[in-house]
Amino acid sequence: MEKRVIFENKILPYFLLLPQLSIVFIFFILPGAQALVLSMFREDAFGISREFVGFENFQRLFADPNYLHSVNITFIFSISVMILAMSTALYLAVMADRVIRGNNFYKTMIIWPYAVAPVVSGVMWMFLFNPIVGIITYTLEQFGYKWNHSLNASQAFLLVVIAASWKQISYNFLFFLAGLQGIPDSLIEAAAIDGAKPGTRFWKVVFPLLSPTTFFLIVMNVMYSFFQTFGIIHQVTSGGPNQATNILVYKVYRDGFIGLNLGGSSAQSVVLMIIVIVLTVLQFRFLERKVEY
Amino acid sequence: MVERNPALTILTHTVLIIGVIIVLFPIYIIFVASANPLAEILDAPMPILPGKQILENYYHAIIRGAKTLGAPVSLMLMNSTIMALGIVIGKITISLLAAFAIVYFRFPLRQVCFWAIFITLMLPVEVRILPTYQVVASLGMIDTYAGLILPIIASATATFLLRQFFMSVPDEMAEAAKIDGATPMRFFLSILLPMSRTSVAALFVILFIFGWNQYLWPLLVTTSERYYTLLIGINRMLAVGDQQAEWHIIMASTMLAMLPPVLVVVFMQQLFIKGMTESEK
């Protein structure tokens, strides 16, 4: 799509683009390229000498059990958050879509946690599950269940999944509700006339029609749990205990920024970059399909 | 709704109310903790009703802050505000200019420029932590507002959204302006900009939330308490080691950290939804 009416000027457009492009170049492309280059080099601990090693950093990375463990738990984390946040949101959205009175009240109440930062969500759930002062911990204890996520790996994992999902419900809810409201009533009425019960109508008519939204949200939820949950992990568990919550984005931070392993961290960055590229392509694919509906 | 079924309606409301309770429960507990003395919180089970110490806790947090951190919440609130507004205004300004150039001009390398901006979508801070930090450090921008703001103000999302909007502006507008002898910048400032105000407002809402909630980047570039944003400050207040965390102060700070973006969503819900659904297209 192009504009028919344009302005003639040889220099002005470059001036207009200059601020955006210089930021893009200095803070995005340059460091991105640097990560690519560094991933092929090995640097000594003092950063004095640098040796070209080709794909050795990657070979090492994928032979490292700690890294494979991190890949593994990132996938489990991501799928858990996706299922928990999406199914809850879909259920609530279907209910909110049915409601005539009070619709706006419910909508506002469910949407606003979107504005809560991941790290704040982490602080809240960490407080609720704090082994000493946490109110949920106290309640669990009354039932004879001991909770201490700084020692118990599966409890720590569960806690970050809860904190991450809680925050993501609002985002999914917003898009599911928009998707539901875009489905013509006539289709549902037709199914009802044919004798389909509410449950059947949902699974045979509404859910298939919602699939573009669902696919789009799957991609966005993966993106979210891979990259935007850094604050939650950093606050709640710092990747622990015993690496149980050391997801990829936290590992790249810890190895690079605290461990100062330049080559290895850059190789990790490159792997993450490839994941983002794949997800971005998928995101735009599904968006095109969404328009067709 | 197709049929009226009272049982189903009751079920619907019940589910929604449970949903709302799940969503609100953690926030309510945080609020309760922020309104009670520390001793009450430490004495399990903690109270489930707000106590009498609400004003003291907030006053204490804003003026003095936590003991373990040399910065009061007021300072960190200011830093967060500067960072959030800097990011929003920066992103919108440079994206308006870039979108205007891409839509209203034909020039060599136009596609290249477009793709260069698109690439930023694929390079979030999270995947280039160390090299970006090195660039910023070599520019001497550690512990500066510029260091907090500049590296994140490139915006493919905002540029695309504005580009999309500019494409929908009738050609007659630019034609008429040209016939009247308006320069490109005159057209941009007097016609295009006023017409874009709803799109800009929607962008403002979502970018403000994005900017306020930045965490990884401030964590890297701030080492001095003087430049801590509130979210970083809360993280530091909790890192007390063997000492007792001042939960009442931390929870009051958490409430304060949540407030600005939440107010924006609640009071500008229409713009927020518009921004969310359009920026994802």
GROMACS .gro file of N, CA and C in nm, chain A residues 90-163:
model
  222
   90LEU      N    1  -0.995  -1.766   2.917
   90LEU     CA    2  -1.102  -1.802   2.823
   90LEU      C    3  -1.231  -1.828   2.898
   91TYR      N    4  -1.220  -1.901   3.008
   91TYR     CA    5  -1.339  -1.931   3.087
   91TYR      C    6  -1.406  -1.802   3.135
   92LEU      N    7  -1.325  -1.711   3.189
   92LEU     CA    8  -1.380  -1.585   3.238
   92LEU      C    9  -1.436  -1.501   3.122
   93ALA      N   10  -1.368  -1.505   3.008
   93ALA     CA   11  -1.415  -1.424   2.894
   93ALA      C   12  -1.549  -1.476   2.843
   94VAL      N   13  -1.564  -1.609   2.837
   94VAL     CA   14  -1.691  -1.665   2.792
   94VAL      C   15  -1.803  -1.623   2.887
   95MET      N   16  -1.773  -1.626   3.017
   95MET     CA   17  -1.873  -1.585   3.115
   95MET      C   18  -1.905  -1.437   3.101
   96ALA      N   19  -1.799  -1.356   3.088
   96ALA     CA   20  -1.821  -1.211   3.078
   96ALA      C   21  -1.899  -1.176   2.950
   97ASP      N   22  -1.877  -1.256   2.847
   97ASP     CA   23  -1.947  -1.232   2.721
   97ASP      C   24  -2.097  -1.259   2.735
   98ARG      N   25  -2.133  -1.352   2.823
   98ARG     CA   26  -2.275  -1.384   2.845
   98ARG      C   27  -2.348  -1.276   2.924
   99VAL      N   28  -2.272  -1.208   3.010
   99VAL     CA   29  -2.334  -1.116   3.104
   99VAL      C   30  -2.382  -0.990   3.033
  100ILE      N   31  -2.501  -0.947   3.069
  100ILE     CA   32  -2.549  -0.822   3.011
  100ILE      C   33  -2.532  -0.711   3.114
  101ARG      N   34  -2.579  -0.740   3.236
  101ARG     CA   35  -2.566  -0.639   3.341
  101ARG      C   36  -2.434  -0.658   3.415
  102GLY      N   37  -2.363  -0.550   3.439
  102GLY     CA   38  -2.238  -0.560   3.514
  102GLY      C   39  -2.119  -0.598   3.428
  103ASN      N   40  -2.142  -0.606   3.298
  103ASN     CA   41  -2.036  -0.642   3.204
  103ASN      C   42  -1.910  -0.557   3.222
  104ASN      N   43  -1.934  -0.425   3.227
  104ASN     CA   44  -1.819  -0.335   3.234
  104ASN      C   45  -1.743  -0.346   3.365
  105PHE      N   46  -1.817  -0.370   3.474
  105PHE     CA   47  -1.753  -0.385   3.604
  105PHE      C   48  -1.658  -0.504   3.603
  106TYR      N   49  -1.706  -0.619   3.556
  106TYR     CA   50  -1.623  -0.737   3.552
  106TYR      C   51  -1.501  -0.715   3.462
  107LYS      N   52  -1.528  -0.651   3.348
  107LYS     CA   53  -1.421  -0.629   3.252
  107LYS      C   54  -1.308  -0.546   3.315
  108THR      N   55  -1.345  -0.434   3.377
  108THR     CA   56  -1.244  -0.349   3.440
  108THR      C   57  -1.166  -0.425   3.546
  109MET      N   58  -1.240  -0.499   3.630
  109MET     CA   59  -1.177  -0.569   3.742
  109MET      C   60  -1.077  -0.674   3.694
  110ILE      N   61  -1.109  -0.739   3.581
  110ILE     CA   62  -1.020  -0.845   3.535
  110ILE      C   63  -0.905  -0.789   3.451
  111ILE      N   64  -0.929  -0.678   3.383
  111ILE     CA   65  -0.827  -0.624   3.293
  111ILE      C   66  -0.712  -0.555   3.366
  112TRP      N   67  -0.743  -0.487   3.477
  112TRP     CA   68  -0.640  -0.396   3.527
  112TRP      C   69  -0.509  -0.457   3.577
  113PRO      N   70  -0.504  -0.586   3.619
  113PRO     CA   71  -0.370  -0.636   3.656
  113PRO      C   72  -0.270  -0.632   3.540
  114TYR      N   73  -0.318  -0.609   3.418
  114TYR     CA   74  -0.223  -0.594   3.309
  114TYR      C   75  -0.121  -0.484   3.342
  115ALA      N   76  -0.167  -0.383   3.416
  115ALA     CA   77  -0.081  -0.270   3.446
  115ALA      C   78   0.021  -0.301   3.555
  116VAL      N   79   0.006  -0.414   3.623
  116VAL     CA   80   0.098  -0.449   3.730
  116VAL      C   81   0.226  -0.507   3.670
  117ALA      N   82   0.340  -0.454   3.711
  117ALA     CA   83   0.468  -0.502   3.657
  117ALA      C   84   0.493  -0.647   3.700
  118PRO      N   85   0.558  -0.727   3.614
  118PRO     CA   86   0.589  -0.865   3.653
  118PRO      C   87   0.660  -0.872   3.789
  119VAL      N   88   0.753  -0.781   3.813
  119VAL     CA   89   0.826  -0.788   3.939
  119VAL      C   90   0.733  -0.762   4.058
  120VAL      N   91   0.634  -0.676   4.039
  120VAL     CA   92   0.539  -0.649   4.147
  120VAL      C   93   0.451  -0.772   4.172
  121SER      N   94   0.412  -0.837   4.062
  121SER     CA   95   0.339  -0.962   4.078
  121SER      C   96   0.423  -1.062   4.156
  122GLY      N   97   0.553  -1.065   4.127
  122GLY     CA   98   0.645  -1.150   4.201
  122GLY      C   99   0.647  -1.117   4.349
  123VAL      N  100   0.657  -0.987   4.381
  123VAL     CA  101   0.662  -0.944   4.521
  123VAL      C  102   0.534  -0.987   4.594
  124MET      N  103   0.420  -0.971   4.528
  124MET     CA  104   0.293  -1.003   4.592
  124MET      C  105   0.282  -1.151   4.625
  125TRP      N  106   0.311  -1.235   4.527
  125TRP     CA  107   0.296  -1.379   4.549
  125TRP      C  108   0.401  -1.432   4.645
  126MET      N  109   0.518  -1.369   4.639
  126MET     CA  110   0.624  -1.405   4.731
  126MET      C  111   0.583  -1.375   4.876
  127PHE      N  112   0.512  -1.264   4.893
  127PHE     CA  113   0.465  -1.226   5.026
  127PHE      C  114   0.357  -1.323   5.073
  128LEU      N  115   0.264  -1.356   4.983
  128LEU     CA  116   0.156  -1.447   5.020
  128LEU      C  117   0.209  -1.585   5.057
  129PHE      N  118   0.316  -1.625   4.990
  129PHE     CA  119   0.372  -1.758   5.014
  129PHE      C  120   0.499  -1.754   5.100
  130ASN      N  121   0.523  -1.639   5.164
  130ASN     CA  122   0.642  -1.630   5.249
  130ASN      C  123   0.635  -1.732   5.362
  131PRO      N  124   0.743  -1.807   5.383
  131PRO     CA  125   0.739  -1.914   5.485
  131PRO      C  126   0.707  -1.863   5.626
  132ILE      N  127   0.739  -1.736   5.656
  132ILE     CA  128   0.714  -1.687   5.791
  132ILE      C  129   0.586  -1.607   5.802
  133VAL      N  130   0.569  -1.508   5.713
  133VAL     CA  131   0.454  -1.418   5.729
  133VAL      C  132   0.340  -1.448   5.631
  134GLY      N  133   0.364  -1.534   5.530
  134GLY     CA  134   0.265  -1.552   5.424
  134GLY      C  135   0.132  -1.609   5.474
  135ILE      N  136   0.025  -1.550   5.425
  135ILE     CA  137  -0.107  -1.593   5.472
  135ILE      C  138  -0.146  -1.726   5.408
  136ILE      N  139  -0.103  -1.748   5.285
  136ILE     CA  140  -0.134  -1.877   5.220
  136ILE      C  141  -0.050  -1.988   5.285
  137THR      N  142   0.075  -1.956   5.314
  137THR     CA  143   0.161  -2.053   5.381
  137THR      C  144   0.099  -2.094   5.515
  138TYR      N  145   0.049  -1.993   5.587
  138TYR     CA  146  -0.012  -2.019   5.717
  138TYR      C  147  -0.133  -2.113   5.702
  139THR      N  148  -0.217  -2.081   5.600
  139THR     CA  149  -0.336  -2.163   5.576
  139THR      C  150  -0.296  -2.306   5.541
  140LEU      N  151  -0.197  -2.319   5.453
  140LEU     CA  152  -0.152  -2.453   5.414
  140LEU      C  153  -0.103  -2.531   5.536
  141GLU      N  154  -0.036  -2.458   5.625
  141GLU     CA  155   0.018  -2.522   5.743
  141GLU      C  156  -0.092  -2.579   5.832
  142GLN      N  157  -0.206  -2.509   5.834
  142GLN     CA  158  -0.319  -2.559   5.913
  142GLN      C  159  -0.366  -2.695   5.861
  143PHE      N  160  -0.343  -2.717   5.730
  143PHE     CA  161  -0.380  -2.846   5.672
  143PHE      C  162  -0.263  -2.944   5.674
  144GLY      N  163  -0.156  -2.904   5.743
  144GLY     CA  164  -0.042  -2.994   5.759
  144GLY      C  165   0.052  -2.994   5.640
  145TYR      N  166   0.043  -2.891   5.552
  145TYR     CA  167   0.133  -2.887   5.436
  145TYR      C  168   0.238  -2.779   5.456
  146LYS      N  169   0.363  -2.818   5.452
  146LYS     CA  170   0.473  -2.723   5.474
  146LYS      C  171   0.513  -2.659   5.342
  147TRP      N  172   0.522  -2.527   5.340
  147TRP     CA  173   0.563  -2.457   5.219
  147TRP      C  174   0.689  -2.377   5.246
  148ASN      N  175   0.793  -2.403   5.168
  148ASN     CA  176   0.910  -2.317   5.172
  148ASN      C  177   0.977  -2.320   5.035
  149HIS      N  178   0.945  -2.220   4.955
  149HIS     CA  179   0.993  -2.223   4.816
  149HIS      C  180   1.141  -2.191   4.802
  150SER      N  181   1.205  -2.147   4.912
  150SER     CA  182   1.349  -2.124   4.897
  150SER      C  183   1.427  -2.254   4.917
  151LEU      N  184   1.358  -2.360   4.960
  151LEU     CA  185   1.425  -2.489   4.975
  151LEU      C  186   1.368  -2.594   4.880
  152ASN      N  187   1.239  -2.586   4.855
  152ASN     CA  188   1.172  -2.689   4.778
  152ASN      C  189   1.160  -2.648   4.632
  153ALA      N  190   1.225  -2.724   4.543
  153ALA     CA  191   1.232  -2.686   4.402
  153ALA      C  192   1.094  -2.682   4.334
  154SER      N  193   1.012  -2.783   4.360
  154SER     CA  194   0.885  -2.784   4.286
  154SER      C  195   0.792  -2.674   4.338
  155GLN      N  196   0.804  -2.643   4.468
  155GLN     CA  197   0.723  -2.532   4.519
  155GLN      C  198   0.767  -2.400   4.458
  156ALA      N  199   0.899  -2.383   4.442
  156ALA     CA  200   0.950  -2.261   4.381
  156ALA      C  201   0.899  -2.248   4.238
  157PHE      N  202   0.902  -2.360   4.166
  157PHE     CA  203   0.857  -2.359   4.028
  157PHE      C  204   0.708  -2.325   4.021
  158LEU      N  205   0.631  -2.388   4.107
  158LEU     CA  206   0.487  -2.361   4.110
  158LEU      C  207   0.460  -2.213   4.139
  159LEU      N  208   0.536  -2.159   4.232
  159LEU     CA  209   0.515  -2.019   4.271
  159LEU      C  210   0.539  -1.923   4.154
  160VAL      N  211   0.648  -1.944   4.078
  160VAL     CA  212   0.672  -1.853   3.965
  160VAL      C  213   0.569  -1.874   3.855
  161VAL      N  214   0.521  -1.997   3.841
  161VAL     CA  215   0.414  -2.020   3.742
  161VAL      C  216   0.289  -1.943   3.783
  162ILE      N  217   0.254  -1.949   3.912
  162ILE     CA  218   0.134  -1.878   3.958
  162ILE      C  219   0.151  -1.727   3.939
  163ALA      N  220   0.266  -1.674   3.981
  163ALA     CA  221   0.287  -1.529   3.970
  163ALA      C  222   0.282  -1.484   3.823
   0.00000   0.00000   0.00000
